[in-house]
Amino acid sequence: MEKIRKIKIDTAKVRMAVDSKIPLIVTTYKLPHEMEEYMSAVLEAFLLMLDHRDCVDGLSYCLKELVNNAKKANTKRVYFEEKKLNIEDAADYQQGMKDFKQDTISGIQYYLEKQKEQGLYVKVYMRAFDDVVQIEVHNNVELTVFEYKRIHDKLSRSLMYNSVEEGFDQLLDDTEGAGLGLVIMILILRRAGLSEESYEVISENGITITRVTLPFSVLSKDDYKSVLRDFLPLIDLIPDFADNITFLNKLIVNPSTKLSEVSKAVSSDVAMVANLLKQNCALKTEEEAPCSNILELLKNGGKQQIRSQLFLQSVSADNILPESEQNRKLWAHSARVAFYAVNIATNICGKKADEDFLDKLYLGAILHDIAKIIFDTPHPSLFSKLDEFCSQKKLNTKTVCKLFAGFWHTEVGAFIAEKWNFPPEVKAIISFHHEPEKAPEAYCEMVQIVQFADFIVHYIEHDLFYEQFPQEVLDRYNITDEIELVEICNTLEGYAPEVGRAAIAV
């Protein structure tokens, strides 16, 4: 990434990170001008997707200030080492800083090469949570007590000024010129309605993190929950399941119903039988013989497996989700996640004999992005009402639609799961597959498996980098480096259905 000549932002990857609530990460060692511009462009795309349009210019300035400070801190370590000075010693620090600026300006390429050789990096993390957006800059050196004091002095100094213009004028007249960048950054944050508390510095375990936190745009957390509650009745505009599916569902959930009764009811619909047997074949490995009739399918998988496959057949029916190019892609993605989830459960998590677990896991995995599919499907009555709804709330329909299909798709999906009376395990997967730690304990393992499968699919399709995998996910599956992750991916690829397969770069 160091030799970027032309800025080209992959907005699909930015969108995926926003929707999945995982960090966007940009890493550099020497921070050339092209990389600064690239970082700013990624930040702009990220903020625009969150409707933080008004913050783009201010946060771009903040980002440049923070990454250059991190770069300077890395360069300083190399410089002091070259001069054989102890950066932790007060006298050495004072001596080294006398000529640091002049020496490094004249020999900057030398010092940048040295810090790259030593692996001194600058990493930018951009992440959106439920109620805040965070921009972080990491570099792998700890601050000295002198640097901490300097930062504290700059923060205190920013309180002396009432505006960016006042701070800029007075600091330019200051013969020391100390702290201009950081002071102006704090004043910019204040102009955006934030305080100096929105800026944090954490330095420990060999890493320094500078973080800017701002509240989520468009609506507060309470506001968007209110919007979702108000939106819920609109979901009723999506057609219900066909009468025969509703009848079969009631028959299956009745504990007194015999397998033979279910088999007889299902077998009366030839098209349904063909689809159920086809789905069952897809779930089998090469070594396993597929079922040849519905009664055999019931004996092998039980009534719940039939119920799950009926849900799938019904949800994908044209009257509920008319086919479009976009939702074909989303279904293909969901199918891969489902197949990987089942194979992670059987081959890594030891769930091979637990048919009920695998059945509900498969259903939840293939429906985990149901809200995205619905919002990418033409439903004229739904979108007409949504437009009217947004007009009453004085909201931008396009923005709300984008958020419902993206950043809030898990919340909207949970409402849809309620409407269609999905099993609680499936609702948990839909609701928490980006935040398994929030899932009910009884369903946590299922949710974690779907999250991992989803990450793997995005990784294989080159939408996700190894660094973006949360550390707790890597630890959960005993993955210590990218080679081990690739080995898992290669194994799972052997089970993958032929839907949008992508080569893995080893």
Coordinates of C-alpha atoms in Angstrom, one line a residue:
M1 CA 0.0 0.0 0.0
E2 CA 3.0 2.3 0.3
K3 CA 3.2 2.9 -3.5
I4 CA -0.3 4.1 -4.1
R5 CA -0.2 6.3 -7.2
K6 CA -3.9 6.8 -7.8
I7 CA -6.5 6.8 -5.1
K8 CA -9.2 4.3 -5.6
I9 CA -11.5 3.5 -2.8
D10 CA -13.2 0.1 -2.7
T11 CA -16.6 1.3 -1.5
A12 CA -17.9 -2.2 -1.3
K13 CA -15.3 -3.1 1.4
V14 CA -16.1 0.1 3.2
R15 CA -19.8 -0.7 3.1
M16 CA -19.2 -4.3 4.3
A17 CA -17.1 -3.0 7.3
V18 CA -19.8 -0.5 8.3
D19 CA -22.6 -3.0 8.0
S20 CA -20.7 -5.7 9.9
K21 CA -19.5 -3.2 12.6
I22 CA -15.9 -4.3 12.2
P23 CA -13.0 -1.9 11.8
L24 CA -11.6 -0.5 8.6
I25 CA -7.8 -0.7 8.9
V26 CA -5.2 1.1 6.9
T27 CA -1.5 0.5 7.7
T28 CA 1.6 2.4 6.7
Y29 CA 5.2 2.6 7.7
K30 CA 6.5 5.7 6.0
L31 CA 3.3 7.7 5.4
P32 CA 3.9 9.2 1.9
H33 CA 1.6 11.9 0.7
E34 CA -0.3 9.4 -1.4
M35 CA -1.1 7.4 1.7
E36 CA -2.3 10.4 3.6
E37 CA -4.7 11.2 0.7
Y38 CA -5.8 7.6 0.6
M39 CA -6.6 7.6 4.3
S40 CA -8.6 10.8 4.0
A41 CA -10.5 9.4 1.1
V42 CA -11.3 6.2 3.0
L43 CA -12.4 8.3 6.0
E44 CA -14.7 10.4 3.8
A45 CA -16.4 7.3 2.3
F46 CA -16.8 5.8 5.7
L47 CA -18.4 8.9 7.2
L48 CA -20.7 9.5 4.2
M49 CA -22.1 6.0 4.6
L50 CA -22.9 6.9 8.2
D51 CA -24.5 10.2 7.1
H52 CA -21.7 12.1 9.0
R53 CA -21.3 14.4 6.0
D54 CA -20.8 17.5 8.2
C55 CA -17.9 16.0 9.9
V56 CA -15.8 15.0 6.9
D57 CA -13.6 18.1 6.7
G58 CA -13.0 18.4 10.4
L59 CA -12.2 14.8 11.0
S60 CA -10.0 14.7 7.9
Y61 CA -7.9 17.4 9.6
C62 CA -7.9 15.5 12.9
L63 CA -6.8 12.3 11.1
K64 CA -3.9 14.0 9.4
E65 CA -2.8 15.5 12.7
L66 CA -2.9 12.2 14.5
V67 CA -1.2 10.1 11.8
N68 CA 1.6 12.6 11.4
N69 CA 2.1 12.8 15.2
A70 CA 2.3 9.0 15.2
K71 CA 4.8 9.0 12.3
K72 CA 6.8 11.7 14.2
A73 CA 6.9 9.5 17.4
N74 CA 8.2 6.6 15.4
T75 CA 10.9 8.7 13.7
K76 CA 11.9 10.1 17.0
R77 CA 12.7 6.6 18.3
V78 CA 14.9 5.8 15.4
Y79 CA 16.6 9.2 15.6
F80 CA 17.4 8.8 19.3
E81 CA 18.7 5.3 18.8
E82 CA 21.0 6.6 16.0
K83 CA 22.3 9.3 18.3
K84 CA 22.7 6.8 21.1
L85 CA 20.4 8.9 23.4
N86 CA 18.0 7.5 26.0
I87 CA 14.6 8.9 25.1
E88 CA 13.4 8.1 28.7
D89 CA 16.2 10.3 30.2
A90 CA 15.3 14.0 30.8
A91 CA 18.7 15.3 29.8
D92 CA 19.0 13.1 26.8
Y93 CA 15.5 13.9 25.7
Q94 CA 16.2 17.7 25.9
Q95 CA 19.5 17.2 24.0
G96 CA 18.0 15.1 21.3
M97 CA 15.0 17.4 20.7
K98 CA 17.4 20.4 20.0
D99 CA 18.3 19.1 16.5
F100 CA 15.6 16.5 15.9
K101 CA 13.5 18.7 13.6
Q102 CA 16.3 20.0 11.5
D103 CA 18.1 16.7 11.2
T104 CA 15.0 14.6 10.3
I105 CA 13.8 17.2 7.7
S106 CA 17.1 17.0 5.9
G107 CA 17.4 13.2 6.2
I108 CA 13.8 12.2 6.4
Q109 CA 14.0 9.3 3.8
Y110 CA 16.8 7.7 5.7
Y111 CA 14.9 7.8 9.0
L112 CA 11.7 6.6 7.4
E113 CA 13.5 3.6 5.9
K114 CA 15.0 2.8 9.3
Q115 CA 11.7 2.9 11.0
K116 CA 10.2 0.6 8.3
E117 CA 13.1 -1.8 8.9
Q118 CA 12.3 -1.8 12.6
G119 CA 8.6 -2.5 11.9
L120 CA 7.4 0.8 13.3
Y121 CA 3.9 1.3 11.8
V122 CA 1.1 3.7 11.9
K123 CA -2.4 2.1 11.7
V124 CA -5.7 3.8 11.3
Y125 CA -8.9 2.1 12.6
M126 CA -12.4 3.4 11.7
R127 CA -15.3 1.7 13.3
A128 CA -19.0 2.4 13.9
F129 CA -20.8 0.9 16.9
D130 CA -24.5 1.2 17.9
D131 CA -24.2 4.7 19.2
V132 CA -20.7 6.1 18.4
V133 CA -18.2 6.3 15.6
Q134 CA -14.5 6.0 16.5
I135 CA -11.4 7.0 14.6
E136 CA -8.2 5.5 16.1
V137 CA -4.5 5.9 15.2
H138 CA -2.1 3.2 16.6
N139 CA 1.6 3.2 16.5
N140 CA 3.8 0.6 18.2
V141 CA 5.9 2.8 20.6
E142 CA 4.9 4.0 24.1
L143 CA 4.9 7.6 25.0
T144 CA 7.5 8.9 27.4
V145 CA 6.6 11.0 30.4
F146 CA 7.8 14.1 28.6
E147 CA 5.5 13.4 25.6
Y148 CA 2.6 12.8 27.9
K149 CA 3.3 16.2 29.6
R150 CA 3.5 17.9 26.2
I151 CA 0.1 16.5 25.2
H152 CA -1.5 17.5 28.5
D153 CA -0.1 21.0 28.1
K154 CA -1.6 21.3 24.6
L155 CA -5.0 20.1 25.8
S156 CA -4.9 22.7 28.6
R157 CA -3.9 25.4 26.2
S158 CA -6.8 24.6 23.9
L159 CA -9.1 25.7 26.8
M160 CA -7.7 29.3 26.5
Y161 CA -9.4 29.9 23.1
N162 CA -13.0 30.3 22.1
S163 CA -12.6 29.4 18.4
V164 CA -10.4 27.9 15.8
E165 CA -9.6 31.3 14.3
E166 CA -8.6 32.8 17.7
G167 CA -6.4 29.8 18.5
F168 CA -4.8 29.8 15.0
D169 CA -4.0 33.6 15.2
Q170 CA -2.5 33.5 18.6
L171 CA -0.5 30.3 18.1
L172 CA 1.0 31.6 14.9
D173 CA 2.3 34.7 16.8
D174 CA 3.8 32.4 19.5
T175 CA 7.5 32.3 19.0
E176 CA 7.6 28.6 20.2
G177 CA 4.8 27.6 17.8
A178 CA 4.1 24.8 20.2
G179 CA 1.1 22.6 19.9
L180 CA -0.6 24.3 17.0
G181 CA -1.9 21.1 15.3
L182 CA -3.3 19.4 18.4
V183 CA -4.8 22.6 19.8
I184 CA -6.5 23.4 16.5
M185 CA -7.8 19.8 16.4
I186 CA -9.4 20.1 19.8
L187 CA -11.0 23.4 18.7
I188 CA -12.4 21.7 15.6
L189 CA -13.9 19.0 17.7
R190 CA -15.4 21.7 19.9
R191 CA -16.9 23.4 16.9
A192 CA -18.6 20.2 15.9
G193 CA -20.3 20.2 19.3
L194 CA -17.9 17.8 21.0
S195 CA -15.5 18.4 23.9
E196 CA -11.8 17.7 24.6
E197 CA -13.1 14.5 26.2
S198 CA -13.9 13.2 22.7
Y199 CA -10.1 12.9 22.3
E200 CA -8.2 10.1 24.2
V201 CA -4.6 9.0 24.4
I202 CA -3.8 5.5 25.7
S203 CA -0.2 4.2 25.8
E204 CA 0.6 0.8 27.2
N205 CA 2.0 -2.6 26.3
G206 CA 4.2 -1.1 23.6
I207 CA 1.3 0.6 21.7
T208 CA 0.0 4.2 21.7
I209 CA -3.6 4.7 20.7
T210 CA -5.1 8.2 20.0
R211 CA -8.8 8.1 19.6
V212 CA -11.5 10.5 18.5
T213 CA -15.1 9.4 19.5
L214 CA -18.3 11.1 18.2
P215 CA -21.9 10.2 18.6
F216 CA -23.8 8.4 15.8
S217 CA -25.3 10.7 13.2
V218 CA -28.9 11.1 12.0
L219 CA -30.5 9.7 15.1
S220 CA -29.5 8.9 18.7
K221 CA -29.5 5.3 19.9
D222 CA -32.9 5.9 21.6
D223 CA -34.2 7.6 18.5
Y224 CA -33.4 4.8 16.1
K225 CA -35.0 2.3 18.4
S226 CA -38.1 4.4 18.3
V227 CA -37.9 4.6 14.5
L228 CA -37.5 0.8 14.3
R229 CA -40.5 0.3 16.6
D230 CA -42.6 2.7 14.5
F231 CA -41.4 0.9 11.3
L232 CA -42.4 -2.5 12.6
P233 CA -46.0 -2.4 11.3
L234 CA -44.7 -1.7 7.8
I235 CA -43.2 -5.1 7.8
D236 CA -46.7 -6.5 7.6
L237 CA -46.8 -5.3 4.0
I238 CA -44.4 -8.1 3.2
P239 CA -46.6 -11.1 2.1
D240 CA -47.1 -13.9 4.6
F241 CA -46.3 -17.5 3.8
A242 CA -48.6 -19.5 1.5
D243 CA -51.6 -21.3 3.2
N244 CA -50.1 -24.7 2.7
I245 CA -46.9 -23.7 4.5
T246 CA -48.8 -22.2 7.4
F247 CA -50.8 -25.4 7.7
L248 CA -47.7 -27.6 7.6
N249 CA -45.9 -25.4 10.2
K250 CA -48.8 -25.8 12.6
L251 CA -48.9 -29.5 12.0
I252 CA -45.1 -29.8 12.6
V253 CA -45.0 -27.8 15.8
N254 CA -47.8 -29.9 17.3
P255 CA -45.9 -32.5 19.5
S256 CA -48.7 -35.1 19.0
T257 CA -48.4 -35.1 15.2
K258 CA -46.9 -38.3 13.9
L259 CA -44.1 -38.5 11.2
S260 CA -46.4 -40.3 8.9
E261 CA -49.0 -37.5 9.1
V262 CA -46.4 -34.9 8.2
S263 CA -45.0 -37.1 5.4
K264 CA -48.5 -37.5 3.9
A265 CA -49.3 -33.8 4.1
V266 CA -45.9 -32.8 2.5
S267 CA -46.0 -35.5 -0.2
S268 CA -49.3 -34.1 -1.6
D269 CA -47.3 -31.2 -3.1
V270 CA -44.9 -32.6 -5.7
A271 CA -43.0 -29.4 -6.2
M272 CA -42.4 -29.0 -2.5
V273 CA -41.2 -32.6 -2.2
A274 CA -38.7 -32.0 -5.1
N275 CA -37.4 -28.9 -3.4
L276 CA -37.1 -30.4 0.0
L277 CA -35.1 -33.4 -1.3
K278 CA -32.9 -31.1 -3.4
Q279 CA -32.1 -29.0 -0.3
N280 CA -31.4 -32.2 1.7
C281 CA -29.0 -33.4 -1.0
A282 CA -27.1 -30.1 -0.8
L283 CA -26.5 -30.6 2.9
K284 CA -24.9 -34.0 2.5
T285 CA -21.2 -34.6 2.0
E286 CA -20.0 -36.9 -0.8
E287 CA -19.8 -39.9 1.6
E288 CA -23.4 -39.5 2.8
A289 CA -26.3 -40.9 0.8
P290 CA -29.1 -38.4 0.3
C291 CA -32.7 -39.2 1.3
S292 CA -35.0 -40.5 -1.4
N293 CA -38.4 -39.7 0.1
I294 CA -40.0 -37.4 2.7
L295 CA -40.6 -40.1 5.3
E296 CA -36.9 -41.1 5.1
L297 CA -36.0 -37.4 5.4
L298 CA -38.2 -37.1 8.5
K299 CA -36.7 -40.2 10.1
N300 CA -33.2 -39.0 9.5
G301 CA -33.7 -35.4 10.5
G302 CA -36.9 -35.2 12.3
K303 CA -39.8 -32.8 11.9
Q304 CA -37.7 -29.7 12.7
Q305 CA -35.5 -30.3 9.6
I306 CA -38.6 -30.3 7.4
R307 CA -39.8 -27.2 9.2
S308 CA -36.5 -25.4 8.6
Q309 CA -36.4 -26.3 4.9
L310 CA -40.1 -25.2 4.5
F311 CA -39.0 -21.8 6.0
L312 CA -36.3 -21.5 3.4
Q313 CA -38.5 -22.5 0.5
S314 CA -41.2 -20.0 1.7
V315 CA -38.9 -17.1 2.3
S316 CA -37.4 -17.4 -1.1
A317 CA -40.7 -17.7 -2.9
D318 CA -41.4 -15.1 -5.5
N319 CA -44.5 -13.7 -3.8
I320 CA -42.4 -12.8 -0.8
L321 CA -39.0 -12.0 -2.3
P322 CA -39.2 -11.5 -6.0
E323 CA -35.9 -12.4 -7.6
S324 CA -33.5 -9.6 -8.5
E325 CA -29.8 -9.5 -9.4
Q326 CA -28.8 -8.1 -6.1
N327 CA -30.8 -10.5 -3.9
R328 CA -29.4 -13.4 -6.0
K329 CA -25.9 -12.3 -4.8
L330 CA -27.1 -12.0 -1.3
W331 CA -28.7 -15.5 -1.3
A332 CA -25.4 -16.9 -2.8
H333 CA -23.4 -15.3 0.0
S334 CA -25.9 -16.6 2.6
A335 CA -25.7 -20.1 1.1
R336 CA -21.9 -20.1 1.5
V337 CA -22.1 -18.9 5.1
A338 CA -24.7 -21.6 5.9
F339 CA -22.5 -24.4 4.3
Y340 CA -19.4 -23.2 6.1
A341 CA -21.2 -22.8 9.4
V342 CA -22.4 -26.4 9.3
N343 CA -18.9 -27.7 8.5
I344 CA -17.3 -25.5 11.2
A345 CA -19.8 -27.0 13.6
T346 CA -19.2 -30.6 12.6
N347 CA -15.4 -30.5 11.9
I348 CA -14.2 -27.9 14.4
C349 CA -16.8 -27.7 17.2
G350 CA -17.7 -31.4 17.4
K351 CA -21.4 -31.1 16.7
K352 CA -21.5 -33.8 14.0
A353 CA -24.1 -35.9 15.9
D354 CA -26.3 -33.0 17.0
E355 CA -28.8 -32.9 14.1
D356 CA -31.1 -30.4 15.8
F357 CA -28.2 -28.0 16.4
L358 CA -27.0 -28.3 12.8
D359 CA -30.5 -27.9 11.4
K360 CA -31.2 -24.6 13.3
L361 CA -27.7 -23.4 12.6
Y362 CA -28.1 -23.9 8.9
L363 CA -31.5 -22.1 8.9
G364 CA -30.2 -19.2 10.9
A365 CA -27.0 -18.9 8.8
I366 CA -28.9 -18.8 5.5
L367 CA -31.3 -16.2 6.9
H368 CA -28.8 -14.1 8.8
D369 CA -29.0 -11.2 6.3
I370 CA -32.7 -11.5 5.6
A371 CA -33.2 -7.7 6.2
K372 CA -30.6 -6.9 3.5
I373 CA -32.4 -9.2 1.0
I374 CA -35.8 -7.7 1.7
F375 CA -34.5 -4.1 1.3
D376 CA -32.8 -5.1 -2.0
T377 CA -36.1 -6.6 -3.3
P378 CA -38.8 -4.6 -5.0
H379 CA -41.8 -4.3 -2.6
P380 CA -43.6 -1.2 -4.0
S381 CA -46.2 -1.0 -1.2
L382 CA -43.5 -1.3 1.5
F383 CA -41.3 1.4 0.1
S384 CA -44.2 3.7 -0.6
K385 CA -45.2 3.5 3.0
L386 CA -41.6 3.9 4.1
D387 CA -41.3 7.1 2.1
E388 CA -44.5 8.4 3.7
F389 CA -43.2 7.3 7.1
C390 CA -39.9 9.1 6.7
S391 CA -41.6 12.2 5.4
Q392 CA -43.7 12.4 8.6
K393 CA -40.5 11.9 10.7
K394 CA -38.6 14.4 8.6
L395 CA -36.0 11.8 7.7
N396 CA -34.2 11.1 4.5
T397 CA -35.8 8.0 3.0
K398 CA -32.6 7.0 1.1
T399 CA -30.5 7.3 4.3
V400 CA -33.0 5.4 6.5
C401 CA -33.3 2.6 3.8
K402 CA -29.5 2.4 3.6
L403 CA -29.3 2.1 7.4
F404 CA -32.1 -0.5 7.7
A405 CA -30.4 -2.6 5.0
G406 CA -26.9 -2.1 6.4
F407 CA -25.9 -0.7 9.8
W408 CA -29.2 -1.8 11.4
H409 CA -30.0 -4.9 9.4
T410 CA -29.7 -7.1 12.4
E411 CA -32.3 -5.1 14.3
V412 CA -34.7 -5.1 11.4
G413 CA -34.0 -8.8 10.8
A414 CA -35.1 -9.5 14.3
F415 CA -38.4 -7.8 13.7
I416 CA -38.9 -9.9 10.5
A417 CA -38.0 -13.1 12.4
E418 CA -40.8 -12.2 14.9
K419 CA -43.3 -11.7 12.1
W420 CA -42.6 -15.0 10.5
N421 CA -42.4 -16.9 13.8
F422 CA -38.8 -18.2 13.3
P423 CA -37.4 -20.5 16.1
P424 CA -35.6 -18.5 18.9
E425 CA -32.2 -19.9 17.8
V426 CA -32.7 -18.5 14.3
K427 CA -33.9 -15.1 15.7
A428 CA -30.7 -15.0 17.9
I429 CA -28.5 -15.6 14.9
I430 CA -30.2 -12.9 12.8
S431 CA -30.1 -10.5 15.7
F432 CA -26.5 -11.0 17.0
H433 CA -24.3 -12.4 14.3
H434 CA -22.2 -9.2 14.4
E435 CA -22.2 -9.1 18.2
P436 CA -22.2 -12.6 19.6
E437 CA -21.3 -11.4 23.0
K438 CA -24.9 -9.9 23.3
A439 CA -26.6 -13.2 22.3
P440 CA -28.5 -15.2 25.0
E441 CA -26.2 -17.8 26.5
A442 CA -28.2 -20.7 25.2
Y443 CA -27.6 -19.7 21.6
C444 CA -24.2 -18.0 21.9
E445 CA -22.3 -20.9 20.2
M446 CA -24.5 -20.9 17.2
V447 CA -24.2 -17.2 16.8
Q448 CA -20.4 -17.3 17.1
I449 CA -20.2 -20.0 14.4
V450 CA -22.2 -18.0 12.0
Q451 CA -20.1 -14.9 12.7
F452 CA -16.9 -16.9 11.9
A453 CA -18.5 -18.4 8.8
D454 CA -19.5 -14.9 7.6
F455 CA -16.0 -13.6 8.2
I456 CA -14.5 -16.5 6.3
V457 CA -16.7 -16.0 3.3
H458 CA -15.8 -12.3 3.2
Y459 CA -12.1 -13.2 3.6
I460 CA -12.2 -15.7 0.8
E461 CA -14.0 -13.1 -1.4
H462 CA -11.3 -10.6 -0.5
D463 CA -13.7 -8.2 1.2
L464 CA -12.0 -8.7 4.6
F465 CA -8.3 -8.7 5.7
Y466 CA -6.9 -11.0 8.3
E467 CA -6.2 -7.9 10.5
Q468 CA -10.0 -7.2 10.6
F469 CA -10.8 -10.5 12.3
P470 CA -11.5 -9.7 16.0
Q471 CA -8.9 -11.2 18.2
E472 CA -11.5 -13.0 20.3
V473 CA -12.7 -14.8 17.1
L474 CA -9.1 -15.9 16.3
D475 CA -8.6 -17.1 19.9
R476 CA -11.9 -19.0 19.9
Y477 CA -10.8 -21.2 17.0
N478 CA -7.1 -21.3 18.0
I479 CA -5.9 -19.3 15.0
T480 CA -2.4 -17.8 15.7
D481 CA -1.5 -16.5 12.3
E482 CA -2.9 -16.0 8.8
I483 CA -1.4 -19.3 7.5
E484 CA -3.7 -21.2 9.9
L485 CA -6.7 -19.2 8.8
V486 CA -5.9 -20.0 5.1
E487 CA -5.7 -23.7 6.0
I488 CA -9.2 -23.6 7.5
C489 CA -10.5 -21.8 4.5
N490 CA -9.0 -24.3 2.1
T491 CA -10.6 -27.1 4.1
L492 CA -14.0 -25.4 4.0
E493 CA -13.7 -24.7 0.3
G494 CA -13.9 -28.4 -0.3
Y495 CA -17.4 -28.4 1.2
A496 CA -18.6 -25.2 -0.5
P497 CA -21.5 -25.1 -2.9
E498 CA -20.8 -23.9 -6.4
V499 CA -22.1 -20.4 -5.8
G500 CA -19.8 -17.5 -6.5
R501 CA -16.6 -19.5 -5.6
A502 CA -13.5 -17.4 -5.2
A503 CA -9.8 -18.5 -5.2
I504 CA -7.9 -18.1 -2.0
A505 CA -4.6 -16.3 -2.2
V506 CA -2.1 -18.2 -0.2

